mmCIF file of C-alpha atoms in Angstrom:
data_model
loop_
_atom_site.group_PDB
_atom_site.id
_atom_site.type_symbol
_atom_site.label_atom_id
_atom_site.label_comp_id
_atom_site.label_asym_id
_atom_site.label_seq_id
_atom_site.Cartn_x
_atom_site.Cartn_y
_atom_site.Cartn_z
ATOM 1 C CA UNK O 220 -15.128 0.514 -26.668
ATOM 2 C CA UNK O 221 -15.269 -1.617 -23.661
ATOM 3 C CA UNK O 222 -12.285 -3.602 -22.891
ATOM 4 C CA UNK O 223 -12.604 -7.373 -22.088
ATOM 5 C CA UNK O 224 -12.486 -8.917 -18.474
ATOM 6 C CA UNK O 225 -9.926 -11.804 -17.957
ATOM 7 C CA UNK O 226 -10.321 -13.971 -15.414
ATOM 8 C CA UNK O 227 -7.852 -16.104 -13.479
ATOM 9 C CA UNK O 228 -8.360 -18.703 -10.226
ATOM 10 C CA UNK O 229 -7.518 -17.535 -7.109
ATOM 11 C CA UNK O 230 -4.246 -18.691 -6.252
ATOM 12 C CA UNK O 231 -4.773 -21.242 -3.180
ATOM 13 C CA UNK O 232 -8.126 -21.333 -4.137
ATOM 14 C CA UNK O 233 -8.288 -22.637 -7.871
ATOM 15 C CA UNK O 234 -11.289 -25.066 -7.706
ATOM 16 C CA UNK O 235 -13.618 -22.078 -5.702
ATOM 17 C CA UNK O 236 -12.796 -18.802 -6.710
ATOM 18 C CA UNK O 237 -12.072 -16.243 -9.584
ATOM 19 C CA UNK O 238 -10.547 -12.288 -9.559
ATOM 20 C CA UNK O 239 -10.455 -10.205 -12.884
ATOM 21 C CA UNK O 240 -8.271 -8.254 -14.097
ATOM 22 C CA UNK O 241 -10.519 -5.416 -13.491
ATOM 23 C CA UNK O 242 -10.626 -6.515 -9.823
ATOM 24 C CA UNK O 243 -13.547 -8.301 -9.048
ATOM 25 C CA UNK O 244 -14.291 -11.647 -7.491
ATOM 26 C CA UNK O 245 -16.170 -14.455 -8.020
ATOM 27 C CA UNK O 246 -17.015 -18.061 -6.553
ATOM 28 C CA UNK O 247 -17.488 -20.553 -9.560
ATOM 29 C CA UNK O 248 -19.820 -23.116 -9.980
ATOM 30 C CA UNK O 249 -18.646 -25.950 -7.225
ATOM 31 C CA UNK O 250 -20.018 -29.255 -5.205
ATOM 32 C CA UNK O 251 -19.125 -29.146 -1.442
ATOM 33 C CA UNK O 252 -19.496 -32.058 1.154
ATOM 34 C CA UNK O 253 -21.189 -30.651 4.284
ATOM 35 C CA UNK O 254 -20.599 -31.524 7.876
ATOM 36 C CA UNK O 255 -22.763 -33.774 7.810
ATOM 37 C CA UNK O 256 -21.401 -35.727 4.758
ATOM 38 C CA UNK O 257 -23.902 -34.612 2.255
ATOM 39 C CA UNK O 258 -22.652 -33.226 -1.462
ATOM 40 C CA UNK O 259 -24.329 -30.018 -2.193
ATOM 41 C CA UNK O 260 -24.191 -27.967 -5.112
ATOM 42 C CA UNK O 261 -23.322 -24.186 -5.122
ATOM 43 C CA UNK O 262 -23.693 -21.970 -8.055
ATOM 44 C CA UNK O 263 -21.448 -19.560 -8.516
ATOM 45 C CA UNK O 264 -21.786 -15.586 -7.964
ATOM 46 C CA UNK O 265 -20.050 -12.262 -7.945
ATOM 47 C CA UNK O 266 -18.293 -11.521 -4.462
ATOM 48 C CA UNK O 267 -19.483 -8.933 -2.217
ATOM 49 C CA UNK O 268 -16.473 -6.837 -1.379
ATOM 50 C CA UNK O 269 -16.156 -5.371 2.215
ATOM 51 C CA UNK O 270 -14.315 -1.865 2.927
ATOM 52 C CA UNK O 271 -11.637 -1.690 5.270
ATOM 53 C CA UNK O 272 -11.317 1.967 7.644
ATOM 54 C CA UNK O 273 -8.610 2.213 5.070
ATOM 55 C CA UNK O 274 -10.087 1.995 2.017
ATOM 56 C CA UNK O 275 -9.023 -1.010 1.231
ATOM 57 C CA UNK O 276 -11.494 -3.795 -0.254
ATOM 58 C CA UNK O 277 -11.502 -7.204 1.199
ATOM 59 C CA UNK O 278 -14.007 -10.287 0.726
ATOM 60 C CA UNK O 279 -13.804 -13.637 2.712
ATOM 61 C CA UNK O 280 -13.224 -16.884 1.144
ATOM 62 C CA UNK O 281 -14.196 -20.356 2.267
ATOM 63 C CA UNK O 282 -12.790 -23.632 1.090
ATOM 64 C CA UNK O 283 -12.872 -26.666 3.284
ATOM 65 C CA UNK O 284 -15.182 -25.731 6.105
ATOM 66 C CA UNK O 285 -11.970 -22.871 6.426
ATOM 67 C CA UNK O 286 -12.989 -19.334 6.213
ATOM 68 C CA UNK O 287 -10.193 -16.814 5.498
ATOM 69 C CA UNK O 288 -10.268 -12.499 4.842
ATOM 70 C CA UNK O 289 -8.187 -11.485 1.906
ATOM 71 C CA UNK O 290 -7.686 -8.092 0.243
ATOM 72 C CA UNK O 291 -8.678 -7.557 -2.937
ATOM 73 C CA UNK O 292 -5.547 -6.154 -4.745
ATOM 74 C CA UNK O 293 -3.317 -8.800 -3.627
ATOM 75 C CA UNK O 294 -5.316 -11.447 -5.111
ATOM 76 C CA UNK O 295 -5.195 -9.271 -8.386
ATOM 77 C CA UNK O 296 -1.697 -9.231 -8.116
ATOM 78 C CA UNK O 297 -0.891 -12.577 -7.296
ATOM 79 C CA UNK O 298 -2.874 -14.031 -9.759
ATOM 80 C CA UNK O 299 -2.088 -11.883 -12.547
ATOM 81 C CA UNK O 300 2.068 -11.062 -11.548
ATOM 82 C CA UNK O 301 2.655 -13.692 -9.267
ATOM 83 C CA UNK O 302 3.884 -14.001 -5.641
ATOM 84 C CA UNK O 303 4.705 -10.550 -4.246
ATOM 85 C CA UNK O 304 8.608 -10.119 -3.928
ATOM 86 C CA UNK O 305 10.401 -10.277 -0.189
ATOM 87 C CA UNK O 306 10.550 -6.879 0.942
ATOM 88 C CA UNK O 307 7.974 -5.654 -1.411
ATOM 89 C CA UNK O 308 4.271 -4.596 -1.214
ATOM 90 C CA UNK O 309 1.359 -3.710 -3.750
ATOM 91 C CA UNK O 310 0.951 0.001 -4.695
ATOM 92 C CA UNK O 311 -2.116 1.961 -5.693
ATOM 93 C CA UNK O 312 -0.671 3.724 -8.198
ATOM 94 C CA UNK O 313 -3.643 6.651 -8.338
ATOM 95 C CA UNK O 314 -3.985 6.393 -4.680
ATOM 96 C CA UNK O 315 -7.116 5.358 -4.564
ATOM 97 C CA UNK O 316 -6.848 2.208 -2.435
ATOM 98 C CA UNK O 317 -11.282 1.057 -3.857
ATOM 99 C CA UNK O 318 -9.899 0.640 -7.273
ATOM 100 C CA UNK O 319 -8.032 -2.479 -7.887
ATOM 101 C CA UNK O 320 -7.804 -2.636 -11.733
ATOM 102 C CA UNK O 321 -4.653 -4.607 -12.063
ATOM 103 C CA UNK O 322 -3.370 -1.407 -14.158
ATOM 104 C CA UNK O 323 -3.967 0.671 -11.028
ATOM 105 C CA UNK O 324 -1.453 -1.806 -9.436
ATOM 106 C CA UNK O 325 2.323 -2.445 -8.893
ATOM 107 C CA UNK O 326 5.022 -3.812 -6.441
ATOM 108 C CA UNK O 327 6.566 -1.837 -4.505
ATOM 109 C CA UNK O 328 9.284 -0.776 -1.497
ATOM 110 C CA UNK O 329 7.358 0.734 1.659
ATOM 111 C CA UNK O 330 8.968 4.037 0.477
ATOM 112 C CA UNK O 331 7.901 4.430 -3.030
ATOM 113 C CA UNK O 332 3.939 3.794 -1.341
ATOM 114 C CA UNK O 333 4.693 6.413 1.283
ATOM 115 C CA UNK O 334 5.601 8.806 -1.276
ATOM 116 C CA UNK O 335 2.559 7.819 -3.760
ATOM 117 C CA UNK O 336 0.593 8.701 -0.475
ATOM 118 C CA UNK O 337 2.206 12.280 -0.267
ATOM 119 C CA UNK O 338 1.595 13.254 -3.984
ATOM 120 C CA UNK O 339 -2.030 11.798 -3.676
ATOM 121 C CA UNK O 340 -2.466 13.536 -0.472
ATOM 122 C CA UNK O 341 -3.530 10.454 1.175
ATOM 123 C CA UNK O 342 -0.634 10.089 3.797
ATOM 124 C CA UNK O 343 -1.544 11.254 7.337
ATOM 125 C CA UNK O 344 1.363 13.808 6.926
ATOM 126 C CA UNK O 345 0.654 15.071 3.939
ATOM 127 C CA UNK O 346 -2.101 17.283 4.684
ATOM 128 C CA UNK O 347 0.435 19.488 6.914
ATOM 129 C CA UNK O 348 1.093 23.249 5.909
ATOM 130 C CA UNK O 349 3.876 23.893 8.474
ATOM 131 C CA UNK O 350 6.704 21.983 10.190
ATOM 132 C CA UNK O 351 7.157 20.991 14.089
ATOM 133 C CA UNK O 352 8.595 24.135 14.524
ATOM 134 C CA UNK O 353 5.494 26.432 12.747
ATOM 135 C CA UNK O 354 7.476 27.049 9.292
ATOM 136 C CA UNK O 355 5.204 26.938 6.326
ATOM 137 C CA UNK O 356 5.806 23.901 3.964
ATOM 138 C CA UNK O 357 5.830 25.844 1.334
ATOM 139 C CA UNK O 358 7.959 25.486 -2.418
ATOM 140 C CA UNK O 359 10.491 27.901 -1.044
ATOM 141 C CA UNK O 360 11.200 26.617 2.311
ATOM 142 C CA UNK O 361 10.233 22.734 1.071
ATOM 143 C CA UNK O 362 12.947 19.750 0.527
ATOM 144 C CA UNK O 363 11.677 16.435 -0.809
ATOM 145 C CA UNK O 364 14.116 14.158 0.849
ATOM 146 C CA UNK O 365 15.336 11.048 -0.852
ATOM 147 C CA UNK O 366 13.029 8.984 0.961
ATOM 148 C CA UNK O 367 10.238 11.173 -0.175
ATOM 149 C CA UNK O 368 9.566 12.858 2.869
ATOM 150 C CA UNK O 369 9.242 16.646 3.053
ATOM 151 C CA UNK O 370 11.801 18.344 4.870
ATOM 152 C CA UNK O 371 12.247 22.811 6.035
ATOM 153 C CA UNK O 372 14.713 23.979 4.558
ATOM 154 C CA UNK O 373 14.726 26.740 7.309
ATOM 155 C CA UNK O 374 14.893 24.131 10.077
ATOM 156 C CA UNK O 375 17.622 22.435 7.851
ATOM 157 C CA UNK O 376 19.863 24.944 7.987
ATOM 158 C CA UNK O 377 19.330 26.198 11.298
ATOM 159 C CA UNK O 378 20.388 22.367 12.120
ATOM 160 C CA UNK O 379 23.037 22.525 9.823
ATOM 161 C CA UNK O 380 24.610 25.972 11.222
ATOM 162 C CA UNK O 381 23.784 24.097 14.982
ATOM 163 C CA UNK O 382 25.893 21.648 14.342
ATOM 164 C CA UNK O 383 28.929 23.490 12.516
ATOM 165 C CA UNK O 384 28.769 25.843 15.499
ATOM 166 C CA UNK O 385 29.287 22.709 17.924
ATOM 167 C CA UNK O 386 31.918 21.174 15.696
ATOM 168 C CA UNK O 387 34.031 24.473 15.533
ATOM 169 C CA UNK O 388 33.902 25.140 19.157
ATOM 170 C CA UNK O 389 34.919 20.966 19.989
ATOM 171 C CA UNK O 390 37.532 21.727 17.366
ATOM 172 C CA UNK O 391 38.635 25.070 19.536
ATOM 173 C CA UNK O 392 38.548 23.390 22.452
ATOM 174 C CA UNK O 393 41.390 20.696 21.528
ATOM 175 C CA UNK O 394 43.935 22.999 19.855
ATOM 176 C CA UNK O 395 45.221 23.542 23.252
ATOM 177 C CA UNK O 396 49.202 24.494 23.329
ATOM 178 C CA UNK O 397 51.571 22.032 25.384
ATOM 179 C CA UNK O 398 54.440 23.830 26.283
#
């Protein structure tokens, strides 16, 4: 069963362009004034999407003599959700930043990304099998931090014992008798 595509304008760009649901984009069916004055008409086509280093897909849209570069999942999202929240930014929720279904998408703090990119194994850190120090990130000796970084728990409690060992010997150091 194949499901439907829905369609929705472009937001900015509601006279020119389309994105689907399914995260495509097209120019519609349009007449444009040259430079020169003259009306043309344009028929409307499927967008060629570019590929960012990233992964990311991108096409350029023109309206008004004004060409502009836009990626491809926040067009999905705007049209489909709306403006993206302050402080918020679209997610690839299998990690795979080429596919820009809008059910593949979601907003988003920069944390909850960073840790989508860990469990997908996409993050620049993630493909790291020991610590700074040489420990091996493994289940043992691993600590998924709050923020969804990994953290040793070897190197953790060496810090942890550092520190006790500094605060007992300040603490020593002050219980000096007057008398």
């Amino acid at each position: 069963m194949t499901l439907a595509e829905h369609w929705l304008p472009v937001v900015g760009y509601e006279r020119c362009y389309e994105v689907s649901d399914l995260g495509r984009v097209r120019s519609i069916d349009r007449i444009v004034t040259t430079r020169a004055g003259y009306d043309i008409s344009l028929t409307g086509r499927m967008m060629s999407a570019s590929t960012h280093p990233s992964g990311h897909r991108y096409v350029h849209l023109t309206m008004e003599g004004r060409d502009s570069t836009y990626q491809v999942h926040r067009l999905v999202m705007r049209a489909f959700v709306g403006p993206c929240p302050e402080g918020l930014e679209v997610r690839h929720l299998n990690g795979d930043p080429t596919d820009n279904r809008l059910a593949n998408l979601a907003y988003g703090t920069r944390s909850e990304n960073a840790v989508d990119q860990v469990d997908h194994g996409s993050h620049n850190q993630a493909s790291k099998t020991r610590c700074n120090y040489g420990h091996e990130f493994s289940p043992e000796n691993t600590y998924r931090h709050p923020s969804g970084r990994r953290v040793c728990i070897e190197c953790r409690n060496r810090h942890k014992a550092q520190y006790r060992a500094r605060s007992q010997s300040a603490t020593a150091g002050s219980e000096v008798t007057h008398g």
